[in-house]
Short mmCIF file of C-alpha atoms and ligand atoms in Angstrom, two decimals:
data_model
loop_
_atom_site.label_atom_id
_atom_site.label_comp_id
_atom_site.label_asym_id
_atom_site.label_seq_id
_atom_site.Cartn_x
_atom_site.Cartn_y
_atom_site.Cartn_z
CA MET H 1 105.61 -34.02 -226.19
CA THR H 2 107.69 -36.03 -228.43
CA ILE H 3 110.05 -34.47 -230.96
CA ALA H 4 107.96 -35.11 -234.30
CA GLU H 5 104.79 -33.62 -232.10
CA LEU H 6 106.64 -30.29 -230.85
CA LEU H 7 107.97 -29.58 -234.57
CA ARG H 8 104.39 -30.34 -235.89
CA SER H 9 102.48 -27.68 -233.63
CA ALA H 10 105.57 -25.17 -233.73
CA THR H 11 105.40 -25.48 -237.76
CA GLN H 12 101.62 -24.63 -237.35
CA ALA H 13 102.25 -22.05 -234.92
CA ASN H 14 104.52 -19.91 -237.38
CA ALA H 15 102.65 -20.71 -240.29
CA SER H 16 103.45 -16.84 -241.74
CA SER H 17 107.04 -17.84 -242.05
CA ASP H 18 107.61 -19.27 -245.40
CA SER H 19 110.26 -21.81 -243.88
CA ALA H 20 108.10 -22.53 -240.84
CA ALA H 21 109.28 -26.25 -240.72
CA LEU H 22 112.77 -25.63 -241.34
CA ASP H 23 112.74 -22.81 -238.49
CA ALA H 24 111.47 -25.12 -235.83
CA ALA H 25 113.88 -27.74 -236.76
CA LEU H 26 116.77 -25.11 -236.64
CA LEU H 27 115.77 -23.71 -233.47
CA LEU H 28 115.10 -27.26 -231.70
CA ALA H 29 118.45 -28.73 -233.05
CA HIS H 30 120.30 -25.79 -231.64
CA VAL H 31 118.16 -26.18 -227.93
CA LEU H 32 119.30 -30.12 -228.16
CA ASN H 33 122.54 -29.62 -229.60
CA VAL H 34 122.04 -31.78 -232.28
CA ASP H 35 122.27 -31.97 -236.41
CA LEU H 36 118.97 -31.86 -238.03
CA SER H 37 119.55 -35.42 -238.87
CA TYR H 38 118.86 -35.93 -235.28
CA PHE H 39 115.34 -35.51 -235.83
CA LYS H 40 114.70 -38.18 -238.51
CA ALA H 41 116.34 -40.62 -236.55
CA TRP H 42 114.73 -39.98 -233.02
CA PRO H 43 111.04 -38.39 -234.08
CA ASP H 44 109.54 -40.27 -230.84
CA ARG H 45 111.86 -39.20 -228.04
CA THR H 46 110.13 -37.39 -225.47
CA LEU H 47 111.56 -33.83 -224.65
CA SER H 48 112.50 -32.78 -221.25
CA ASP H 49 110.20 -29.98 -219.59
CA ALA H 50 113.40 -27.70 -219.71
CA ASP H 51 113.95 -28.33 -223.39
CA GLN H 52 110.63 -27.52 -224.32
CA GLU H 53 110.60 -24.29 -222.22
CA HIS H 54 113.92 -23.14 -223.83
CA PHE H 55 112.21 -24.24 -227.25
CA ASN H 56 109.10 -22.08 -226.59
CA GLY H 57 110.92 -19.10 -225.80
CA LEU H 58 113.06 -19.34 -228.93
CA LEU H 59 109.86 -19.97 -230.95
CA GLN H 60 107.87 -16.98 -229.15
CA ARG H 61 111.12 -14.76 -230.72
CA ARG H 62 110.92 -16.15 -234.03
CA LEU H 63 106.97 -15.53 -234.02
CA GLU H 64 108.06 -11.74 -233.26
CA GLY H 65 109.86 -11.77 -236.86
CA GLU H 66 113.44 -12.15 -235.35
CA PRO H 67 115.60 -14.12 -238.00
CA VAL H 68 116.58 -17.48 -236.84
CA ALA H 69 120.06 -16.87 -237.89
CA PHE H 70 120.16 -14.42 -234.63
CA ILE H 71 118.09 -16.47 -232.46
CA ILE H 72 120.50 -19.17 -232.64
CA GLY H 73 123.83 -16.84 -233.45
CA ARG H 74 125.03 -18.95 -236.84
CA GLN H 75 123.89 -19.25 -240.21
CA GLY H 76 125.32 -21.86 -242.92
CA PHE H 77 127.22 -20.13 -246.16
CA TRP H 78 129.05 -22.06 -248.69
CA SER H 79 130.78 -24.98 -246.91
CA LEU H 80 130.79 -22.98 -243.64
CA ASP H 81 128.97 -22.52 -240.26
CA LEU H 82 129.48 -19.11 -239.47
CA LYS H 83 128.54 -17.00 -236.43
CA VAL H 84 126.39 -14.12 -236.78
CA SER H 85 125.50 -11.35 -234.70
CA PRO H 86 123.04 -8.29 -234.91
CA GLU H 87 125.96 -6.48 -235.89
CA THR H 88 126.29 -7.48 -239.21
CA LEU H 89 124.12 -8.74 -242.25
CA ILE H 90 123.12 -12.34 -242.04
CA PRO H 91 124.86 -14.02 -245.11
CA ARG H 92 122.38 -14.96 -248.10
CA PRO H 93 122.41 -17.81 -250.38
CA GLU H 94 122.34 -15.32 -253.64
CA THR H 95 125.98 -13.96 -252.34
CA GLU H 96 127.30 -17.66 -253.07
CA LEU H 97 126.90 -16.54 -256.67
CA LEU H 98 129.70 -13.99 -256.18
CA VAL H 99 132.02 -16.78 -254.37
CA GLU H 100 131.29 -19.16 -257.49
CA LYS H 101 132.25 -16.88 -259.86
CA ALA H 102 135.20 -15.36 -258.14
CA LEU H 103 136.46 -19.25 -257.90
CA GLU H 104 136.55 -19.42 -261.82
CA LEU H 105 138.22 -16.45 -262.74
CA PRO H 106 141.98 -16.59 -264.30
CA LEU H 107 143.73 -15.46 -261.64
CA PRO H 108 147.19 -16.53 -260.32
CA GLU H 109 147.43 -19.53 -257.98
CA ASP H 110 148.83 -17.31 -255.10
CA ALA H 111 146.38 -14.31 -255.55
CA SER H 112 146.07 -11.75 -253.43
CA VAL H 113 142.30 -10.80 -252.51
CA LEU H 114 140.35 -8.29 -250.77
CA ASP H 115 137.18 -8.36 -249.19
CA LEU H 116 135.21 -4.99 -248.46
CA GLY H 117 132.67 -4.83 -245.89
CA THR H 118 133.11 -8.35 -244.88
CA GLY H 119 130.61 -8.59 -242.07
CA SER H 120 130.79 -12.00 -241.00
CA GLY H 121 133.56 -12.82 -243.26
CA ALA H 122 131.36 -14.76 -245.16
CA ILE H 123 132.76 -14.16 -248.77
CA ALA H 124 136.51 -13.79 -247.52
CA LEU H 125 136.44 -17.12 -245.38
CA ALA H 126 134.72 -19.02 -248.23
CA LEU H 127 137.13 -17.92 -250.77
CA ALA H 128 139.86 -18.88 -248.17
CA THR H 129 138.60 -21.97 -247.66
CA GLU H 130 138.56 -23.06 -251.39
CA ARG H 131 141.84 -21.84 -252.37
CA PRO H 132 144.25 -21.93 -249.66
CA GLU H 133 147.32 -20.48 -251.42
CA TRP H 134 145.47 -17.27 -251.87
CA ALA H 135 146.05 -14.45 -249.46
CA VAL H 136 142.89 -13.04 -248.22
CA SER H 137 142.72 -9.56 -246.70
CA ALA H 138 138.92 -8.60 -245.38
CA VAL H 139 137.96 -5.34 -243.80
CA ASP H 140 135.08 -3.62 -242.23
CA CYS H 141 134.07 -0.63 -240.96
CA MET H 142 132.17 -1.61 -237.80
CA PRO H 143 134.70 -3.10 -234.85
CA GLY H 144 131.76 -5.29 -234.03
CA ALA H 145 132.08 -7.21 -237.70
CA VAL H 146 135.89 -7.03 -237.56
CA ALA H 147 135.75 -8.91 -234.27
CA LEU H 148 133.26 -11.36 -235.35
CA ALA H 149 134.87 -12.24 -238.63
CA ARG H 150 138.06 -12.78 -236.47
CA GLY H 151 136.30 -15.43 -234.40
CA ASN H 152 134.95 -16.91 -237.60
CA CYS H 153 138.48 -17.28 -239.20
CA GLN H 154 139.46 -18.97 -236.29
CA GLN H 155 136.85 -21.30 -235.85
CA CYS H 156 137.46 -22.19 -239.50
CA ALA H 157 141.13 -22.76 -238.62
CA LEU H 158 142.54 -20.73 -241.81
CA SER H 159 145.58 -19.15 -241.89
CA ASN H 160 145.31 -17.41 -245.12
CA VAL H 161 143.08 -14.46 -243.95
CA GLN H 162 144.00 -11.06 -242.07
CA VAL H 163 140.94 -9.04 -240.97
CA PHE H 164 140.86 -5.44 -239.91
CA GLN H 165 139.14 -2.51 -239.53
CA SER H 166 138.94 -0.02 -242.52
CA HIS H 167 136.01 2.17 -244.13
CA TRP H 168 136.60 0.85 -247.60
CA PHE H 169 140.09 1.69 -248.78
CA ALA H 170 140.85 4.18 -246.39
CA GLN H 171 142.73 2.57 -243.80
CA ILE H 172 144.41 0.01 -246.25
CA PRO H 173 148.11 0.81 -247.34
CA PRO H 174 148.63 1.20 -250.83
CA GLN H 175 149.34 -2.20 -252.64
CA GLN H 176 147.62 -4.30 -255.81
CA PHE H 177 145.19 -7.10 -255.51
CA HIS H 178 144.34 -9.44 -258.25
CA LEU H 179 140.89 -9.64 -257.02
CA ILE H 180 138.51 -7.17 -255.05
CA VAL H 181 135.00 -8.46 -253.70
CA SER H 182 132.19 -6.83 -251.74
CA ASN H 183 128.76 -7.16 -250.78
CA PRO H 184 128.16 -3.50 -249.91
CA PRO H 185 125.05 -2.02 -248.66
CA TYR H 186 122.82 -0.95 -251.84
CA ILE H 187 119.58 -0.53 -250.51
CA GLU H 188 117.88 3.09 -251.37
CA GLU H 189 116.86 5.02 -248.35
CA GLY H 190 113.31 4.74 -247.27
CA ASP H 191 113.00 1.50 -249.08
CA ARG H 192 109.83 -0.36 -247.92
CA HIS H 193 111.52 -3.49 -248.08
CA LEU H 194 113.58 -2.40 -244.78
CA PHE H 195 110.14 -2.65 -243.07
CA GLU H 196 109.77 -6.31 -244.01
CA GLY H 197 111.07 -9.59 -242.65
CA ASP H 198 114.61 -10.40 -241.31
CA VAL H 199 116.07 -6.78 -242.71
CA ARG H 200 114.10 -5.19 -239.71
CA PHE H 201 116.75 -6.59 -237.09
CA GLU H 202 119.96 -6.18 -239.41
CA PRO H 203 121.99 -3.21 -239.15
CA ALA H 204 121.21 -0.33 -241.21
CA SER H 205 124.93 0.34 -242.20
CA ALA H 206 125.02 -2.92 -243.83
CA LEU H 207 122.19 -2.27 -245.89
CA VAL H 208 121.35 1.00 -246.80
CA SER H 209 123.58 3.35 -249.19
CA GLY H 210 121.90 6.81 -249.91
CA PRO H 211 119.10 7.51 -251.97
CA ASP H 212 119.59 5.65 -254.74
CA GLY H 213 121.61 2.82 -253.03
CA LEU H 214 124.51 3.45 -254.84
CA GLU H 215 126.50 5.79 -252.67
CA ASP H 216 129.02 2.89 -251.43
CA LEU H 217 129.04 1.26 -254.81
CA ARG H 218 130.36 4.39 -256.39
CA VAL H 219 133.31 4.81 -254.04
CA ILE H 220 134.24 0.95 -254.20
CA VAL H 221 134.03 0.86 -258.04
CA ALA H 222 136.06 4.35 -258.96
CA ARG H 223 138.66 3.70 -255.71
CA SER H 224 139.34 -0.13 -256.40
CA ALA H 225 141.38 0.96 -259.67
CA ASP H 226 144.10 2.27 -257.66
CA TYR H 227 144.26 -1.18 -255.55
CA LEU H 228 143.84 -4.09 -258.52
CA THR H 229 146.94 -4.92 -260.61
CA PRO H 230 146.69 -4.79 -264.19
CA GLN H 231 144.09 -7.52 -265.36
CA GLY H 232 142.73 -7.68 -261.76
CA TRP H 233 139.04 -8.07 -261.22
CA LEU H 234 136.57 -6.86 -259.30
CA LEU H 235 132.94 -8.26 -258.22
CA VAL H 236 130.28 -6.55 -256.43
CA GLU H 237 126.75 -7.65 -255.21
CA HIS H 238 124.11 -5.10 -255.84
CA GLY H 239 120.54 -4.93 -256.09
CA PHE H 240 118.30 -6.28 -259.13
CA GLN H 241 117.19 -3.11 -260.39
CA GLN H 242 120.98 -1.79 -260.29
CA GLY H 243 122.53 -3.97 -263.05
CA ASP H 244 122.78 -0.82 -265.51
CA ALA H 245 124.04 1.90 -263.38
CA VAL H 246 126.84 -0.60 -261.93
CA ARG H 247 127.90 -1.42 -265.31
CA SER H 248 128.19 2.19 -266.15
CA LEU H 249 130.39 2.73 -263.10
CA PHE H 250 132.69 -0.12 -264.09
CA LYS H 251 132.88 1.37 -267.85
CA ALA H 252 133.63 5.19 -266.23
CA ALA H 253 136.45 3.71 -263.93
CA GLY H 254 137.99 1.79 -266.77
CA PHE H 255 137.01 -1.93 -266.64
CA THR H 256 136.41 -3.87 -269.44
CA THR H 257 135.18 -7.45 -269.92
CA ILE H 258 131.91 -6.42 -267.75
CA ASP H 259 129.50 -9.04 -267.11
CA THR H 260 126.61 -9.12 -264.87
CA LEU H 261 125.43 -12.64 -263.46
CA THR H 262 121.53 -13.33 -262.53
CA ASP H 263 120.80 -14.65 -259.44
CA LEU H 264 118.42 -18.11 -259.13
CA ASN H 265 115.41 -16.10 -259.38
CA GLY H 266 116.93 -14.50 -262.83
CA ARG H 267 117.46 -11.08 -261.54
CA GLU H 268 120.87 -9.12 -262.01
CA ARG H 269 122.67 -9.47 -258.83
CA VAL H 270 126.55 -9.65 -259.25
CA THR H 271 128.73 -7.31 -261.94
CA LEU H 272 132.40 -7.83 -262.59
CA GLY H 273 135.08 -6.55 -264.78
CA CYS H 274 138.56 -6.72 -265.48
CA TYR H 275 140.72 -3.54 -264.90
CA THR H 276 142.65 -3.61 -268.04
CA VAL H 277 145.53 -0.46 -268.22
CA ALA H 278 146.09 1.08 -271.54
CA ALA H 279 149.63 -0.17 -273.07
N1 LIG G 1 120.42 -9.05 -250.47
C1 LIG G 1 119.91 -8.22 -249.41
C2 LIG G 1 118.78 -7.66 -249.22
O1 LIG G 1 118.11 -7.34 -249.96
C3 LIG G 1 120.86 -6.72 -249.17
C4 LIG G 1 122.28 -6.79 -248.83
C5 LIG G 1 123.05 -5.73 -248.88
O2 LIG G 1 122.54 -4.48 -249.02
N2 LIG G 1 124.30 -5.92 -249.12
O3 LIG G 1 117.94 -8.11 -248.12
#
């Protein structure tokens, strides 16, 4: 079979995925250890039996619902190619909105930044890549995530990031950051969304946050004030129906200049605020 034939038949077999063609291409690129552009250049190359068999095994996993990112162990985020594992959330495109906004804020050139619940390290590493002068601390409560984020940090050759284990602020020594960012768990317990698609394969600890999905955001917003410089910023991702509730949390914790950004689907997704200490 040629590359073009295999990709075509795999796309047909996987028709229930809304990214069937891309899924097939990513799996085959992984098997052949090539970039996606290779397929445009060599559509007529005949595949070896071993490569076809390897590919079919991976496609079968995909047909059973496993996310491509976990099958190939990688996911693109921002300009980075990150290692991912079932111990953490797969970085999502909507989280790039948070990165974009963080880069626009009025922050010192050598800002100190904290990423809470870093998972694969996606947000911390994207910020550290864009701002080599920033000092970025990234924490996660899961040892597997800490190891993964450290590995990604090494792979990206970043020397301005430190990753350590902490459950939110619990193990962070008292200090003040110019910016705190987080994509915490924010889905309601029992939400039907948890039984569909990729999230079925992701850890509940990275997704679910109590009966209303706000348990962790409450802690993060309330405690951030103790860890921010005057005029420091907090940016959090949240569920699209949580905008009102999150803005209220920010207000109650003493934040001003509170704003919510919408994602590409026009849904409220990221809220930010400035911690303004009364004179
Ligand atoms: N955005 C993810 C989803 O809805 C959830 C991510 C999170 O809980 N932080 O699948």
